[in-house]
GROMACS .gro file of C-alpha atoms in nm:
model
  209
    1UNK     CA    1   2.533  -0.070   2.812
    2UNK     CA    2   2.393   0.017   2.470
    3UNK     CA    3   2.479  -0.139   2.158
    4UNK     CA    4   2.477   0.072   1.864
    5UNK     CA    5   2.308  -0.059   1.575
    6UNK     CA    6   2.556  -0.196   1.276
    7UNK     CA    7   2.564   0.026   0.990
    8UNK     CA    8   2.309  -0.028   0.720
    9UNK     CA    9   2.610  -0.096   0.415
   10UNK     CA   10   2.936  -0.145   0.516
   11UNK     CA   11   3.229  -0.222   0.283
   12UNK     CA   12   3.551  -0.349   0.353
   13UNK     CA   13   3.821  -0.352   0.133
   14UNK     CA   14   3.651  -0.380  -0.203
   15UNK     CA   15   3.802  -0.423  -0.507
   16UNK     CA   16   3.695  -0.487  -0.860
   17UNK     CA   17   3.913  -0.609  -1.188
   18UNK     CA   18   3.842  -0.630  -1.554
   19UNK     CA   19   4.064  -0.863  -1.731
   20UNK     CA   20   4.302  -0.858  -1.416
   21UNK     CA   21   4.319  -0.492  -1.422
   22UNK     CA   22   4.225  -0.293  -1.116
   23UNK     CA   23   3.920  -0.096  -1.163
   24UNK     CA   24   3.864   0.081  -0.822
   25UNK     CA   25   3.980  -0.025  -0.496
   26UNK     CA   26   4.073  -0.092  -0.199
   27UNK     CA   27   3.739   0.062  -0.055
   28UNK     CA   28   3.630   0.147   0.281
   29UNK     CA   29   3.325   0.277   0.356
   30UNK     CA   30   2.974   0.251   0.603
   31UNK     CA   31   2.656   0.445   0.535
   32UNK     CA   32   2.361   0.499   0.809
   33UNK     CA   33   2.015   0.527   0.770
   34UNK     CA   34   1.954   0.935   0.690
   35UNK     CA   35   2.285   0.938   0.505
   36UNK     CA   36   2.357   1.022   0.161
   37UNK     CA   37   2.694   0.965   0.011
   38UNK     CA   38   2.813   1.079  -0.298
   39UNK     CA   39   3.065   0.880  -0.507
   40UNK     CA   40   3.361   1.062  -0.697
   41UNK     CA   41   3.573   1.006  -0.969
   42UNK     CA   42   3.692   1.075  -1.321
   43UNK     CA   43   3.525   0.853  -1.578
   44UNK     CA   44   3.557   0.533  -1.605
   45UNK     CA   45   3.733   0.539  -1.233
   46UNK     CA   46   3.427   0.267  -1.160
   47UNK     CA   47   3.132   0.464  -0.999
   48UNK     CA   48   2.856   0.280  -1.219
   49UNK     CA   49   3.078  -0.074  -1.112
   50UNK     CA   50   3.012   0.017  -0.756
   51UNK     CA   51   2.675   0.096  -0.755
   52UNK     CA   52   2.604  -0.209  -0.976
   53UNK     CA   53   2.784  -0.480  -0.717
   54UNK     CA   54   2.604  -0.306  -0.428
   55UNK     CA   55   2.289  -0.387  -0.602
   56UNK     CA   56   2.388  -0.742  -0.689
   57UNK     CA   57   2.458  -0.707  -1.055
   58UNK     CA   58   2.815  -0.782  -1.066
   59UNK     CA   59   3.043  -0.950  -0.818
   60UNK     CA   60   3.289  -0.813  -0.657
   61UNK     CA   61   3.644  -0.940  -0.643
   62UNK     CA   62   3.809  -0.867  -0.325
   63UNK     CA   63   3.679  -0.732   0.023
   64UNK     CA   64   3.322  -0.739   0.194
   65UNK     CA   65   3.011  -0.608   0.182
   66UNK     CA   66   2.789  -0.613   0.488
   67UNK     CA   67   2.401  -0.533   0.516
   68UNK     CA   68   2.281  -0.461   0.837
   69UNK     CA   69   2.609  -0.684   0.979
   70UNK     CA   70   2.497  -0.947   0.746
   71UNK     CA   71   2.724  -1.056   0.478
   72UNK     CA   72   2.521  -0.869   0.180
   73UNK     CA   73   2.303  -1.095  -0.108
   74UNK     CA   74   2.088  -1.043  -0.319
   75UNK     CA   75   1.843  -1.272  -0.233
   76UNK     CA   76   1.835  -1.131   0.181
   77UNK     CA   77   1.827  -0.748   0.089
   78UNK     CA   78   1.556  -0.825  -0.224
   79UNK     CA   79   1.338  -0.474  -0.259
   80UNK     CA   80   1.568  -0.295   0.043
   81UNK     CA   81   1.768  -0.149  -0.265
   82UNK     CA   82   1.689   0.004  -0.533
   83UNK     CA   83   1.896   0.124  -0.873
   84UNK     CA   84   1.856   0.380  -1.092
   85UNK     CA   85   2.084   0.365  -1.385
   86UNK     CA   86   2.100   0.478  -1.776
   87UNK     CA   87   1.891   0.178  -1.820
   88UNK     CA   88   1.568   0.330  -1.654
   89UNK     CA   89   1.387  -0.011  -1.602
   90UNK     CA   90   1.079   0.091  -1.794
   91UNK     CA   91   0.897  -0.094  -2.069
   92UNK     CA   92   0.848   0.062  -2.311
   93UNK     CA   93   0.527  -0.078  -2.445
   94UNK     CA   94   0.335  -0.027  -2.110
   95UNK     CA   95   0.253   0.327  -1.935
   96UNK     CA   96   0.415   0.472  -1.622
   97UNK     CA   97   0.130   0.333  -1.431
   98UNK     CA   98   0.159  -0.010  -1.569
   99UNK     CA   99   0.528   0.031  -1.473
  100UNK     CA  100   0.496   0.103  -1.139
  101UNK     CA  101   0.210  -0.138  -1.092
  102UNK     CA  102   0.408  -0.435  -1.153
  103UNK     CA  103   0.679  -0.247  -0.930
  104UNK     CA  104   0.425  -0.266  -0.615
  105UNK     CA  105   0.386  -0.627  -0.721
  106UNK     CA  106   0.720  -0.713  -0.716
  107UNK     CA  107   0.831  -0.497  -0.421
  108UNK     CA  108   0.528  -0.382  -0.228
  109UNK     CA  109   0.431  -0.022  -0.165
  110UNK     CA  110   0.511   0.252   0.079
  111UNK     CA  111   0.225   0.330   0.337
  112UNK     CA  112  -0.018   0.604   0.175
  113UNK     CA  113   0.127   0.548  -0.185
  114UNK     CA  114   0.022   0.457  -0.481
  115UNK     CA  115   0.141   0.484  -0.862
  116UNK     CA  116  -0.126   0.774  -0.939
  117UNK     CA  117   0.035   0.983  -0.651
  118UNK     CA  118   0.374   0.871  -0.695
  119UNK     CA  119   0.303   0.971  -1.110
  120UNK     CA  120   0.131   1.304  -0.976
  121UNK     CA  121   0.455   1.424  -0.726
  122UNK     CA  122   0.707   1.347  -1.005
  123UNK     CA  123   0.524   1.575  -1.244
  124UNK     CA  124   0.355   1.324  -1.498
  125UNK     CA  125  -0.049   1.461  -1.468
  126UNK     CA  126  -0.193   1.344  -1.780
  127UNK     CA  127   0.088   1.105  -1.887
  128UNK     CA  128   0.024   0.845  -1.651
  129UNK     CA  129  -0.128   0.615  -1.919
  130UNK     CA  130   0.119   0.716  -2.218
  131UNK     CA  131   0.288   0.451  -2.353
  132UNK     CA  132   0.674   0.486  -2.208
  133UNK     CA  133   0.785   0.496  -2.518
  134UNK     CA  134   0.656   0.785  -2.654
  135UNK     CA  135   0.736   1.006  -2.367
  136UNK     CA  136   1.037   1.237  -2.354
  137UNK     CA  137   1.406   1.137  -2.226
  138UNK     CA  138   1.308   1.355  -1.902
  139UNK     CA  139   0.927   1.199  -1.844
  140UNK     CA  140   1.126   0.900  -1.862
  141UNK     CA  141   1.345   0.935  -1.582
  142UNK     CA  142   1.060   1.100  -1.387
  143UNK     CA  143   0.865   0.782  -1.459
  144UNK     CA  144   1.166   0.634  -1.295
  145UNK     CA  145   1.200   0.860  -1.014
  146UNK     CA  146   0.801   0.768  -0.925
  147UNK     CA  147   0.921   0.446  -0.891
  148UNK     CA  148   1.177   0.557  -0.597
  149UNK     CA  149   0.863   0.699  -0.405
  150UNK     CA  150   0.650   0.404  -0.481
  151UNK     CA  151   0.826   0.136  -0.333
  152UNK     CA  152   0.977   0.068   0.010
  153UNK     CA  153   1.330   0.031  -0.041
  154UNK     CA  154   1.581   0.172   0.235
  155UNK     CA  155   1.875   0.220  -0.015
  156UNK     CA  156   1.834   0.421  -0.315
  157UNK     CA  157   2.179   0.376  -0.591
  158UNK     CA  158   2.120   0.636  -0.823
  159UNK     CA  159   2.402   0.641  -1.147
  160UNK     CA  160   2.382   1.015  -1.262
  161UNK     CA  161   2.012   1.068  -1.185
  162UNK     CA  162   1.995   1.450  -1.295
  163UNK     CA  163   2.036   1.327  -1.651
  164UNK     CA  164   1.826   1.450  -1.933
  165UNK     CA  165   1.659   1.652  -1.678
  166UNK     CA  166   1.535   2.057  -1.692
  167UNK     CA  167   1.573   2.255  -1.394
  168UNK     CA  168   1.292   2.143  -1.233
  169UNK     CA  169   1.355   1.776  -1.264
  170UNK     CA  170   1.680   1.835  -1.102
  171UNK     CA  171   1.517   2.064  -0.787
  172UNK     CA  172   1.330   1.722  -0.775
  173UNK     CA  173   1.557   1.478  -0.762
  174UNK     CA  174   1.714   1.695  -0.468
  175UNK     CA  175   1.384   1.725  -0.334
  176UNK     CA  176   1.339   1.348  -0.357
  177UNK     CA  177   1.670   1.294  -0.173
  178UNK     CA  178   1.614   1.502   0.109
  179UNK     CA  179   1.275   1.325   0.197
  180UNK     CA  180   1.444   0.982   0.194
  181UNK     CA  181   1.693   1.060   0.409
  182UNK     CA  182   1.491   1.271   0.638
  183UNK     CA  183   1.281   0.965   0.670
  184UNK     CA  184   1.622   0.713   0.784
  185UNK     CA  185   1.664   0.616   0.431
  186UNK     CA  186   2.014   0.637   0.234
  187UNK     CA  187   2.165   0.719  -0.083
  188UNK     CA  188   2.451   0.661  -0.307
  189UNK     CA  189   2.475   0.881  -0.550
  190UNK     CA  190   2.698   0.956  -0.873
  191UNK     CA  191   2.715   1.343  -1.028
  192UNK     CA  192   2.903   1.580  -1.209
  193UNK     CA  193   2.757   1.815  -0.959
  194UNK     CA  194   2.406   1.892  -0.953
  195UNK     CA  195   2.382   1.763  -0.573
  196UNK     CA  196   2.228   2.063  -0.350
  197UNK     CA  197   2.158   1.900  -0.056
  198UNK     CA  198   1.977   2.035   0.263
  199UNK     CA  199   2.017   1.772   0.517
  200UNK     CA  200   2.351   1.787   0.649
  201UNK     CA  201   2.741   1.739   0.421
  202UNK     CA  202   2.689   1.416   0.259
  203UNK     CA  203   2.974   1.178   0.303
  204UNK     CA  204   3.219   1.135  -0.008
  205UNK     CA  205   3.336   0.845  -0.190
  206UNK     CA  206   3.612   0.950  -0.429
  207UNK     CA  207   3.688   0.622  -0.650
  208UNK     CA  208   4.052   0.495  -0.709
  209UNK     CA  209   4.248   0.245  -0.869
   0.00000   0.00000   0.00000
């Protein structure tokens, strides 16, 4: 007999409150490696909430979260998940290689990357060693974006990632999306829909109270 593999995030459900409001919930949900699922809602219907409890920022009130059948911390699925919010995660004093240098420190590296490559596919020739604060809104998120490719996290939670980005920045992100989960990684995603994805219907989250 086989046994089918537990999916890579499961939640069961999840609620969140603020000031013993409800925010979103109940939830009910499982994403598989080469899966990307994009989370609906009106704002402040509590996509960013979601995406920041699944990556251990805030806790959640009611229901379950389970990585890999494992009850999900922070401290087990450290560098397995990655977020990408408003607040990019740069400094600002150091360049987008510096960035991503301590990034491979932290988190390691994927096989046959490095921050020069991961700087080059983003776009950022000739920026690499700019100061991040100096560079534009959009080199900024593609400094972020390198980031994604640089290290080895499975689950990417990305909070409006086509922000402050041209045409071409957003043809990347897609781009970017399609790899990971061609390669049996997964994605959460938020959007006011910029999503054009290749790789099958992604799986939709739409956010309640």
């Amino acid at each position: 007999m086989t046994v089918s593999a537990p999916p890579l995030l499961a939640a069961s459900a999840l609620s969140f409150y603020r000031q013993d409001e409800p925010v979103f919930g109940p939830l009910q949900f499982e994403l598989h490696p080469g899966q990307l699922a994009l989370v609906e809602g009106d704002n402040g219907s509590g996509k960013t909430t979601l995406l920041r409890i699944l990556a251990g920022l805030l806790h959640v009130d009611e229901g379950e979260l389970r990585w890999r059948g494992e009850p999900l911390r922070r401290d087990t699925c450290a560098g397995e998940i990655v977020f990408l919010g408003h607040q990019l995660g740069l400094k600002g004093d150091l360049s987008p290689r510096e960035n991503l240098r301590i990034a491979a420190g932290l988190h390691g590296a994927r096989d046959g990357m490095d921050p020069a490559r991961a700087l080059r596919e983003v776009g950022l020739v000739g920026y690499e060693d700019e100061p991040v604060r100096r560079l534009s809104a959009g080199q900024k998120k593609r400094a972020a974006l390198a980031r994604l490719l640089l290290v080895p996290a499975t689950l990417w939670l990305l909070d409006e990632p086509y922000a402050n980005l041209d045409r071409h920045g957003i043809a990347l992100v897609n781009r970017l999306l399609e790899q990971h989960v061609a390669a049996e990684g997964a994605a959460l995603v938020t959007s006011h829909g910029a999503v054009s994805f290749h790789g099958g219907e992604p799986q939709r989250i739409r956010m309640h109270a």
